[in-house]
């Protein structure tokens, strides 16, 4: 009996070793139906509170409230140009109000470079509360979210112009507003007004988000913007020591790494790192993720609150969803114990649904400090945006043609997968093509495979309707190398294991391995 117990312990130890790096998903706490219902109720509330002039949030951040409300409708597929949509008038009135409150500013060369990419000498911004760099990117996201780059404005302070052209001038303004090298430790970040000489991570997240949204329309900021942002990112993340010796390790502070930073500021840091090109596997992002994991349920009742503070939740959502690839589980410093932040039990979707008021609106239910700044309209718009699970939805078509590399003939039935902000998959038709419609804009790794061919893939930037071709080379059998005049033996068991592992997930491979070991032990005991 003692031998059998030792053998069983060995089996479980083996299971632990095999499964230690397998991150088990949590059961979804909220169904997609309940999420959709909450979004629908939230949009109905916003529709009922829109002012006659098209704005939201009277007396409290009308620019921010209106821009986020418009975006919340757009991300759900409600557009001002679609006359058959029940919310088309609501959305268009909101956009028209925003355009009617836009302002022009003369921009010029900065120390770091020239922000005026189109050479017209102006930038476009918004400011109802005296915080133009905070408010303007929200409007930029709403403009891009319209999915109507060629639509034109009516007469107003910005003139009759295409949405795309206005978005370009907004990008130029944000480049102009970035703090220049003379700002010292604040270099490369953004304050609440242009060239303010002071930066903070709460605010810097907004121009970065706006600039990332503009890229979905193929509008890029001048190269110096990302170069300068590198200075700010390096200044304000605390990477002193390690996670054991430094309780703030990985965090991004408010002004710098000395000032305490919670989920909102550190999420801002992840967004900034993503914008300058860092993948999710980047060491700085992993450190920031570990810090957020540690702070996930910290609640001081004021600023440093996560769940229940819509500002922090929105900051995290946009950082995790914009990451490359997107972050589904917020892991601790060593990559384990991931929190399924969006739809894990008791997490974002679950808590938002539980705390929605009967008329459809939300408030910051766990943070009185943020509640004092946010109107019900702004809070509700942010909550809807979090549930929609995408910062700015811009869609295009992606057509993939798969051909034989030796003769350019189309390959029918090839499996194609595009992995990026979202994942799309399918098989090519008789013409060797497959078209994915309504593809979220962004960078994708597109892979193709077919029986009898070597798999291949390419990286594709989808910022317009895009068509690409992937060529597959036929499989050729490589003869075994002779070693010392003899054929090198093949480890059949290893080949079989690799094939199984390639087909199944590591989780199932681990279970099969444990089952085999257990069966061998039982067989051995019976023979005795």
PDB file of N, CA and C in Angstrom, residues 5-74:
ATOM      1  N   UNK A   5       0.915   4.346  -2.720  1.00  0.00           N
ATOM      2  CA  UNK A   5       0.734   5.754  -2.357  1.00  0.00           C
ATOM      3  C   UNK A   5       1.863   6.598  -2.930  1.00  0.00           C
ATOM      4  N   UNK A   6       3.107   6.056  -2.807  1.00  0.00           N
ATOM      5  CA  UNK A   6       4.248   6.802  -3.356  1.00  0.00           C
ATOM      6  C   UNK A   6       4.111   6.958  -4.863  1.00  0.00           C
ATOM      7  N   UNK A   7       3.614   5.902  -5.514  1.00  0.00           N
ATOM      8  CA  UNK A   7       3.444   5.962  -6.965  1.00  0.00           C
ATOM      9  C   UNK A   7       2.381   6.992  -7.353  1.00  0.00           C
ATOM     10  N   UNK A   8       1.282   7.029  -6.584  1.00  0.00           N
ATOM     11  CA  UNK A   8       0.233   8.008  -6.878  1.00  0.00           C
ATOM     12  C   UNK A   8       0.727   9.431  -6.664  1.00  0.00           C
ATOM     13  N   UNK A   9       1.526   9.615  -5.601  1.00  0.00           N
ATOM     14  CA  UNK A   9       2.111  10.941  -5.364  1.00  0.00           C
ATOM     15  C   UNK A   9       2.969  11.349  -6.547  1.00  0.00           C
ATOM     16  N   UNK A  10       3.726  10.394  -7.075  1.00  0.00           N
ATOM     17  CA  UNK A  10       4.581  10.682  -8.232  1.00  0.00           C
ATOM     18  C   UNK A  10       3.742  11.105  -9.436  1.00  0.00           C
ATOM     19  N   UNK A  11       2.586  10.428  -9.610  1.00  0.00           N
ATOM     20  CA  UNK A  11       1.702  10.789 -10.724  1.00  0.00           C
ATOM     21  C   UNK A  11       1.232  12.237 -10.596  1.00  0.00           C
ATOM     22  N   UNK A  12       0.789  12.601  -9.391  1.00  0.00           N
ATOM     23  CA  UNK A  12       0.290  13.964  -9.194  1.00  0.00           C
ATOM     24  C   UNK A  12       1.395  14.999  -9.316  1.00  0.00           C
ATOM     25  N   UNK A  13       2.608  14.646  -8.881  1.00  0.00           N
ATOM     26  CA  UNK A  13       3.732  15.568  -9.056  1.00  0.00           C
ATOM     27  C   UNK A  13       4.011  15.795 -10.529  1.00  0.00           C
ATOM     28  N   UNK A  14       3.938  14.710 -11.310  1.00  0.00           N
ATOM     29  CA  UNK A  14       4.138  14.842 -12.752  1.00  0.00           C
ATOM     30  C   UNK A  14       3.068  15.735 -13.355  1.00  0.00           C
ATOM     31  N   UNK A  15       1.827  15.547 -12.897  1.00  0.00           N
ATOM     32  CA  UNK A  15       0.735  16.396 -13.397  1.00  0.00           C
ATOM     33  C   UNK A  15       1.010  17.851 -13.085  1.00  0.00           C
ATOM     34  N   UNK A  16       1.509  18.099 -11.861  1.00  0.00           N
ATOM     35  CA  UNK A  16       1.803  19.485 -11.480  1.00  0.00           C
ATOM     36  C   UNK A  16       2.868  20.103 -12.345  1.00  0.00           C
ATOM     37  N   UNK A  17       3.911  19.309 -12.661  1.00  0.00           N
ATOM     38  CA  UNK A  17       4.998  19.833 -13.496  1.00  0.00           C
ATOM     39  C   UNK A  17       4.495  20.155 -14.886  1.00  0.00           C
ATOM     40  N   UNK A  18       3.685  19.241 -15.450  1.00  0.00           N
ATOM     41  CA  UNK A  18       3.200  19.443 -16.806  1.00  0.00           C
ATOM     42  C   UNK A  18       2.200  20.588 -16.915  1.00  0.00           C
ATOM     43  N   UNK A  19       1.442  20.798 -15.852  1.00  0.00           N
ATOM     44  CA  UNK A  19       0.376  21.787 -15.898  1.00  0.00           C
ATOM     45  C   UNK A  19       0.757  23.130 -15.310  1.00  0.00           C
ATOM     46  N   UNK A  20       1.961  23.250 -14.741  1.00  0.00           N
ATOM     47  CA  UNK A  20       2.307  24.464 -14.005  1.00  0.00           C
ATOM     48  C   UNK A  20       2.298  25.707 -14.883  1.00  0.00           C
ATOM     49  N   UNK A  21       2.582  25.543 -16.184  1.00  0.00           N
ATOM     50  CA  UNK A  21       2.617  26.700 -17.063  1.00  0.00           C
ATOM     51  C   UNK A  21       1.357  26.841 -17.903  1.00  0.00           C
ATOM     52  N   UNK A  22       0.346  25.991 -17.620  1.00  0.00           N
ATOM     53  CA  UNK A  22      -0.906  26.088 -18.351  1.00  0.00           C
ATOM     54  C   UNK A  22      -1.851  26.993 -17.583  1.00  0.00           C
ATOM     55  N   UNK A  23      -2.226  28.114 -18.183  1.00  0.00           N
ATOM     56  CA  UNK A  23      -3.106  29.070 -17.508  1.00  0.00           C
ATOM     57  C   UNK A  23      -4.551  28.671 -17.766  1.00  0.00           C
ATOM     58  N   UNK A  24      -5.230  28.230 -16.727  1.00  0.00           N
ATOM     59  CA  UNK A  24      -6.596  27.755 -16.867  1.00  0.00           C
ATOM     60  C   UNK A  24      -7.566  28.928 -16.919  1.00  0.00           C
ATOM     61  N   UNK A  25      -8.410  28.994 -17.969  1.00  0.00           N
ATOM     62  CA  UNK A  25      -9.364  30.098 -18.048  1.00  0.00           C
ATOM     63  C   UNK A  25     -10.451  29.970 -16.993  1.00  0.00           C
ATOM     64  N   UNK A  26     -10.894  31.106 -16.510  1.00  0.00           N
ATOM     65  CA  UNK A  26     -11.996  31.108 -15.550  1.00  0.00           C
ATOM     66  C   UNK A  26     -13.319  31.020 -16.296  1.00  0.00           C
ATOM     67  N   UNK A  27     -14.316  30.486 -15.638  1.00  0.00           N
ATOM     68  CA  UNK A  27     -15.634  30.426 -16.254  1.00  0.00           C
ATOM     69  C   UNK A  27     -16.165  31.844 -16.431  1.00  0.00           C
ATOM     70  N   UNK A  28     -16.767  32.083 -17.584  1.00  0.00           N
ATOM     71  CA  UNK A  28     -17.329  33.408 -17.824  1.00  0.00           C
ATOM     72  C   UNK A  28     -18.429  33.693 -16.819  1.00  0.00           C
ATOM     73  N   UNK A  29     -18.385  34.899 -16.255  1.00  0.00           N
ATOM     74  CA  UNK A  29     -19.389  35.258 -15.260  1.00  0.00           C
ATOM     75  C   UNK A  29     -20.620  35.871 -15.898  1.00  0.00           C
ATOM     76  N   UNK A  30     -20.456  36.488 -17.061  1.00  0.00           N
ATOM     77  CA  UNK A  30     -21.576  37.163 -17.699  1.00  0.00           C
ATOM     78  C   UNK A  30     -21.732  36.648 -19.121  1.00  0.00           C
ATOM     79  N   UNK A  31     -22.951  36.329 -19.507  1.00  0.00           N
ATOM     80  CA  UNK A  31     -23.188  35.876 -20.873  1.00  0.00           C
ATOM     81  C   UNK A  31     -23.127  37.071 -21.814  1.00  0.00           C
ATOM     82  N   UNK A  32     -22.869  36.795 -23.091  1.00  0.00           N
ATOM     83  CA  UNK A  32     -22.848  37.880 -24.070  1.00  0.00           C
ATOM     84  C   UNK A  32     -24.214  38.542 -24.160  1.00  0.00           C
ATOM     85  N   UNK A  33     -25.255  37.762 -23.930  1.00  0.00           N
ATOM     86  CA  UNK A  33     -26.607  38.335 -23.958  1.00  0.00           C
ATOM     87  C   UNK A  33     -26.781  39.384 -22.866  1.00  0.00           C
ATOM     88  N   UNK A  34     -26.313  39.074 -21.645  1.00  0.00           N
ATOM     89  CA  UNK A  34     -26.460  40.039 -20.553  1.00  0.00           C
ATOM     90  C   UNK A  34     -25.569  41.266 -20.780  1.00  0.00           C
ATOM     91  N   UNK A  35     -24.390  41.068 -21.383  1.00  0.00           N
ATOM     92  CA  UNK A  35     -23.526  42.205 -21.716  1.00  0.00           C
ATOM     93  C   UNK A  35     -24.215  43.098 -22.747  1.00  0.00           C
ATOM     94  N   UNK A  36     -24.766  42.474 -23.784  1.00  0.00           N
ATOM     95  CA  UNK A  36     -25.456  43.252 -24.828  1.00  0.00           C
ATOM     96  C   UNK A  36     -26.653  44.011 -24.260  1.00  0.00           C
ATOM     97  N   UNK A  37     -27.360  43.376 -23.329  1.00  0.00           N
ATOM     98  CA  UNK A  37     -28.515  44.036 -22.707  1.00  0.00           C
ATOM     99  C   UNK A  37     -28.081  45.275 -21.930  1.00  0.00           C
ATOM    100  N   UNK A  38     -26.976  45.162 -21.190  1.00  0.00           N
ATOM    101  CA  UNK A  38     -26.464  46.305 -20.429  1.00  0.00           C
ATOM    102  C   UNK A  38     -26.041  47.437 -21.366  1.00  0.00           C
ATOM    103  N   UNK A  39     -25.395  47.092 -22.468  1.00  0.00           N
ATOM    104  CA  UNK A  39     -24.994  48.112 -23.443  1.00  0.00           C
ATOM    105  C   UNK A  39     -26.223  48.798 -24.027  1.00  0.00           C
ATOM    106  N   UNK A  40     -27.215  48.015 -24.387  1.00  0.00           N
ATOM    107  CA  UNK A  40     -28.444  48.570 -24.966  1.00  0.00           C
ATOM    108  C   UNK A  40     -29.122  49.531 -23.995  1.00  0.00           C
ATOM    109  N   UNK A  41     -29.198  49.148 -22.728  1.00  0.00           N
ATOM    110  CA  UNK A  41     -29.807  50.025 -21.720  1.00  0.00           C
ATOM    111  C   UNK A  41     -28.981  51.293 -21.532  1.00  0.00           C
ATOM    112  N   UNK A  42     -27.654  51.162 -21.545  1.00  0.00           N
ATOM    113  CA  UNK A  42     -26.790  52.330 -21.395  1.00  0.00           C
ATOM    114  C   UNK A  42     -26.955  53.308 -22.542  1.00  0.00           C
ATOM    115  N   UNK A  43     -27.031  52.800 -23.770  1.00  0.00           N
ATOM    116  CA  UNK A  43     -27.211  53.677 -24.929  1.00  0.00           C
ATOM    117  C   UNK A  43     -28.597  54.329 -24.916  1.00  0.00           C
ATOM    118  N   UNK A  44     -29.597  53.588 -24.481  1.00  0.00           N
ATOM    119  CA  UNK A  44     -30.943  54.165 -24.389  1.00  0.00           C
ATOM    120  C   UNK A  44     -30.955  55.323 -23.389  1.00  0.00           C
ATOM    121  N   UNK A  45     -30.230  55.145 -22.268  1.00  0.00           N
ATOM    122  CA  UNK A  45     -30.134  56.238 -21.291  1.00  0.00           C
ATOM    123  C   UNK A  45     -29.458  57.455 -21.916  1.00  0.00           C
ATOM    124  N   UNK A  46     -28.345  57.246 -22.596  1.00  0.00           N
ATOM    125  CA  UNK A  46     -27.642  58.372 -23.223  1.00  0.00           C
ATOM    126  C   UNK A  46     -28.512  59.047 -24.276  1.00  0.00           C
ATOM    127  N   UNK A  47     -29.265  58.266 -25.009  1.00  0.00           N
ATOM    128  CA  UNK A  47     -30.167  58.862 -26.008  1.00  0.00           C
ATOM    129  C   UNK A  47     -31.192  59.775 -25.346  1.00  0.00           C
ATOM    130  N   UNK A  48     -31.612  59.382 -24.139  1.00  0.00           N
ATOM    131  CA  UNK A  48     -32.643  60.171 -23.439  1.00  0.00           C
ATOM    132  C   UNK A  48     -32.088  61.434 -22.783  1.00  0.00           C
ATOM    133  N   UNK A  49     -30.769  61.489 -22.575  1.00  0.00           N
ATOM    134  CA  UNK A  49     -30.188  62.641 -21.875  1.00  0.00           C
ATOM    135  C   UNK A  49     -29.455  63.615 -22.798  1.00  0.00           C
ATOM    136  N   UNK A  50     -29.452  63.341 -24.098  1.00  0.00           N
ATOM    137  CA  UNK A  50     -28.804  64.268 -25.023  1.00  0.00           C
ATOM    138  C   UNK A  50     -29.547  65.609 -25.032  1.00  0.00           C
ATOM    139  N   UNK A  51     -28.789  66.689 -24.995  1.00  0.00           N
ATOM    140  CA  UNK A  51     -29.377  68.028 -25.018  1.00  0.00           C
ATOM    141  C   UNK A  51     -29.877  68.366 -26.430  1.00  0.00           C
ATOM    142  N   UNK A  52     -30.744  69.332 -26.513  1.00  0.00           N
ATOM    143  CA  UNK A  52     -31.328  69.693 -27.805  1.00  0.00           C
ATOM    144  C   UNK A  52     -30.284  70.155 -28.817  1.00  0.00           C
ATOM    145  N   UNK A  53     -29.144  70.692 -28.323  1.00  0.00           N
ATOM    146  CA  UNK A  53     -28.099  71.146 -29.245  1.00  0.00           C
ATOM    147  C   UNK A  53     -27.170  70.017 -29.686  1.00  0.00           C
ATOM    148  N   UNK A  54     -27.388  68.800 -29.153  1.00  0.00           N
ATOM    149  CA  UNK A  54     -26.588  67.647 -29.553  1.00  0.00           C
ATOM    150  C   UNK A  54     -25.522  67.248 -28.548  1.00  0.00           C
ATOM    151  N   UNK A  55     -25.364  68.010 -27.473  1.00  0.00           N
ATOM    152  CA  UNK A  55     -24.307  67.736 -26.499  1.00  0.00           C
ATOM    153  C   UNK A  55     -24.810  66.866 -25.352  1.00  0.00           C
ATOM    154  N   UNK A  56     -23.847  66.405 -24.546  1.00  0.00           N
ATOM    155  CA  UNK A  56     -24.145  65.688 -23.305  1.00  0.00           C
ATOM    156  C   UNK A  56     -23.367  66.341 -22.156  1.00  0.00           C
ATOM    157  N   UNK A  57     -23.764  66.004 -20.945  1.00  0.00           N
ATOM    158  CA  UNK A  57     -23.031  66.456 -19.767  1.00  0.00           C
ATOM    159  C   UNK A  57     -23.136  67.943 -19.511  1.00  0.00           C
ATOM    160  N   UNK A  58     -24.314  68.518 -19.428  1.00  0.00           N
ATOM    161  CA  UNK A  58     -24.435  69.970 -19.231  1.00  0.00           C
ATOM    162  C   UNK A  58     -23.758  70.416 -17.941  1.00  0.00           C
ATOM    163  N   UNK A  59     -22.892  71.432 -18.081  1.00  0.00           N
ATOM    164  CA  UNK A  59     -22.241  71.999 -16.898  1.00  0.00           C
ATOM    165  C   UNK A  59     -21.066  71.197 -16.391  1.00  0.00           C
ATOM    166  N   UNK A  60     -20.804  70.035 -16.983  1.00  0.00           N
ATOM    167  CA  UNK A  60     -19.706  69.190 -16.505  1.00  0.00           C
ATOM    168  C   UNK A  60     -19.066  68.484 -17.686  1.00  0.00           C
ATOM    169  N   UNK A  61     -17.910  68.967 -18.107  1.00  0.00           N
ATOM    170  CA  UNK A  61     -17.136  68.348 -19.187  1.00  0.00           C
ATOM    171  C   UNK A  61     -17.978  68.012 -20.410  1.00  0.00           C
ATOM    172  N   UNK A  62     -18.635  68.994 -21.021  1.00  0.00           N
ATOM    173  CA  UNK A  62     -19.482  68.685 -22.180  1.00  0.00           C
ATOM    174  C   UNK A  62     -18.711  68.122 -23.366  1.00  0.00           C
ATOM    175  N   UNK A  63     -17.467  68.578 -23.583  1.00  0.00           N
ATOM    176  CA  UNK A  63     -16.692  68.024 -24.695  1.00  0.00           C
ATOM    177  C   UNK A  63     -16.397  66.552 -24.439  1.00  0.00           C
ATOM    178  N   UNK A  64     -15.866  66.242 -23.247  1.00  0.00           N
ATOM    179  CA  UNK A  64     -15.540  64.855 -22.911  1.00  0.00           C
ATOM    180  C   UNK A  64     -16.790  63.985 -22.916  1.00  0.00           C
ATOM    181  N   UNK A  65     -17.866  64.474 -22.329  1.00  0.00           N
ATOM    182  CA  UNK A  65     -19.102  63.689 -22.258  1.00  0.00           C
ATOM    183  C   UNK A  65     -19.671  63.434 -23.644  1.00  0.00           C
ATOM    184  N   UNK A  66     -19.671  64.457 -24.492  1.00  0.00           N
ATOM    185  CA  UNK A  66     -20.244  64.310 -25.831  1.00  0.00           C
ATOM    186  C   UNK A  66     -19.397  63.390 -26.693  1.00  0.00           C
ATOM    187  N   UNK A  67     -18.078  63.555 -26.649  1.00  0.00           N
ATOM    188  CA  UNK A  67     -17.206  62.728 -27.475  1.00  0.00           C
ATOM    189  C   UNK A  67     -17.292  61.256 -27.085  1.00  0.00           C
ATOM    190  N   UNK A  68     -17.276  60.972 -25.779  1.00  0.00           N
ATOM    191  CA  UNK A  68     -17.331  59.572 -25.348  1.00  0.00           C
ATOM    192  C   UNK A  68     -18.700  58.962 -25.607  1.00  0.00           C
ATOM    193  N   UNK A  69     -19.765  59.770 -25.487  1.00  0.00           N
ATOM    194  CA  UNK A  69     -21.109  59.262 -25.777  1.00  0.00           C
ATOM    195  C   UNK A  69     -21.239  58.919 -27.260  1.00  0.00           C
ATOM    196  N   UNK A  70     -20.770  59.811 -28.124  1.00  0.00           N
ATOM    197  CA  UNK A  70     -20.813  59.547 -29.563  1.00  0.00           C
ATOM    198  C   UNK A  70     -20.044  58.275 -29.891  1.00  0.00           C
ATOM    199  N   UNK A  71     -18.851  58.134 -29.320  1.00  0.00           N
ATOM    200  CA  UNK A  71     -18.031  56.952 -29.578  1.00  0.00           C
ATOM    201  C   UNK A  71     -18.717  55.676 -29.090  1.00  0.00           C
ATOM    202  N   UNK A  72     -19.410  55.759 -27.956  1.00  0.00           N
ATOM    203  CA  UNK A  72     -20.110  54.584 -27.427  1.00  0.00           C
ATOM    204  C   UNK A  72     -21.170  54.095 -28.422  1.00  0.00           C
ATOM    205  N   UNK A  73     -21.881  55.020 -29.059  1.00  0.00           N
ATOM    206  CA  UNK A  73     -22.851  54.633 -30.092  1.00  0.00           C
ATOM    207  C   UNK A  73     -22.140  54.055 -31.313  1.00  0.00           C
ATOM    208  N   UNK A  74     -21.080  54.719 -31.752  1.00  0.00           N
ATOM    209  CA  UNK A  74     -20.373  54.285 -32.963  1.00  0.00           C
ATOM    210  C   UNK A  74     -19.769  52.898 -32.793  1.00  0.00           C
TER     211      UNK A  74
END
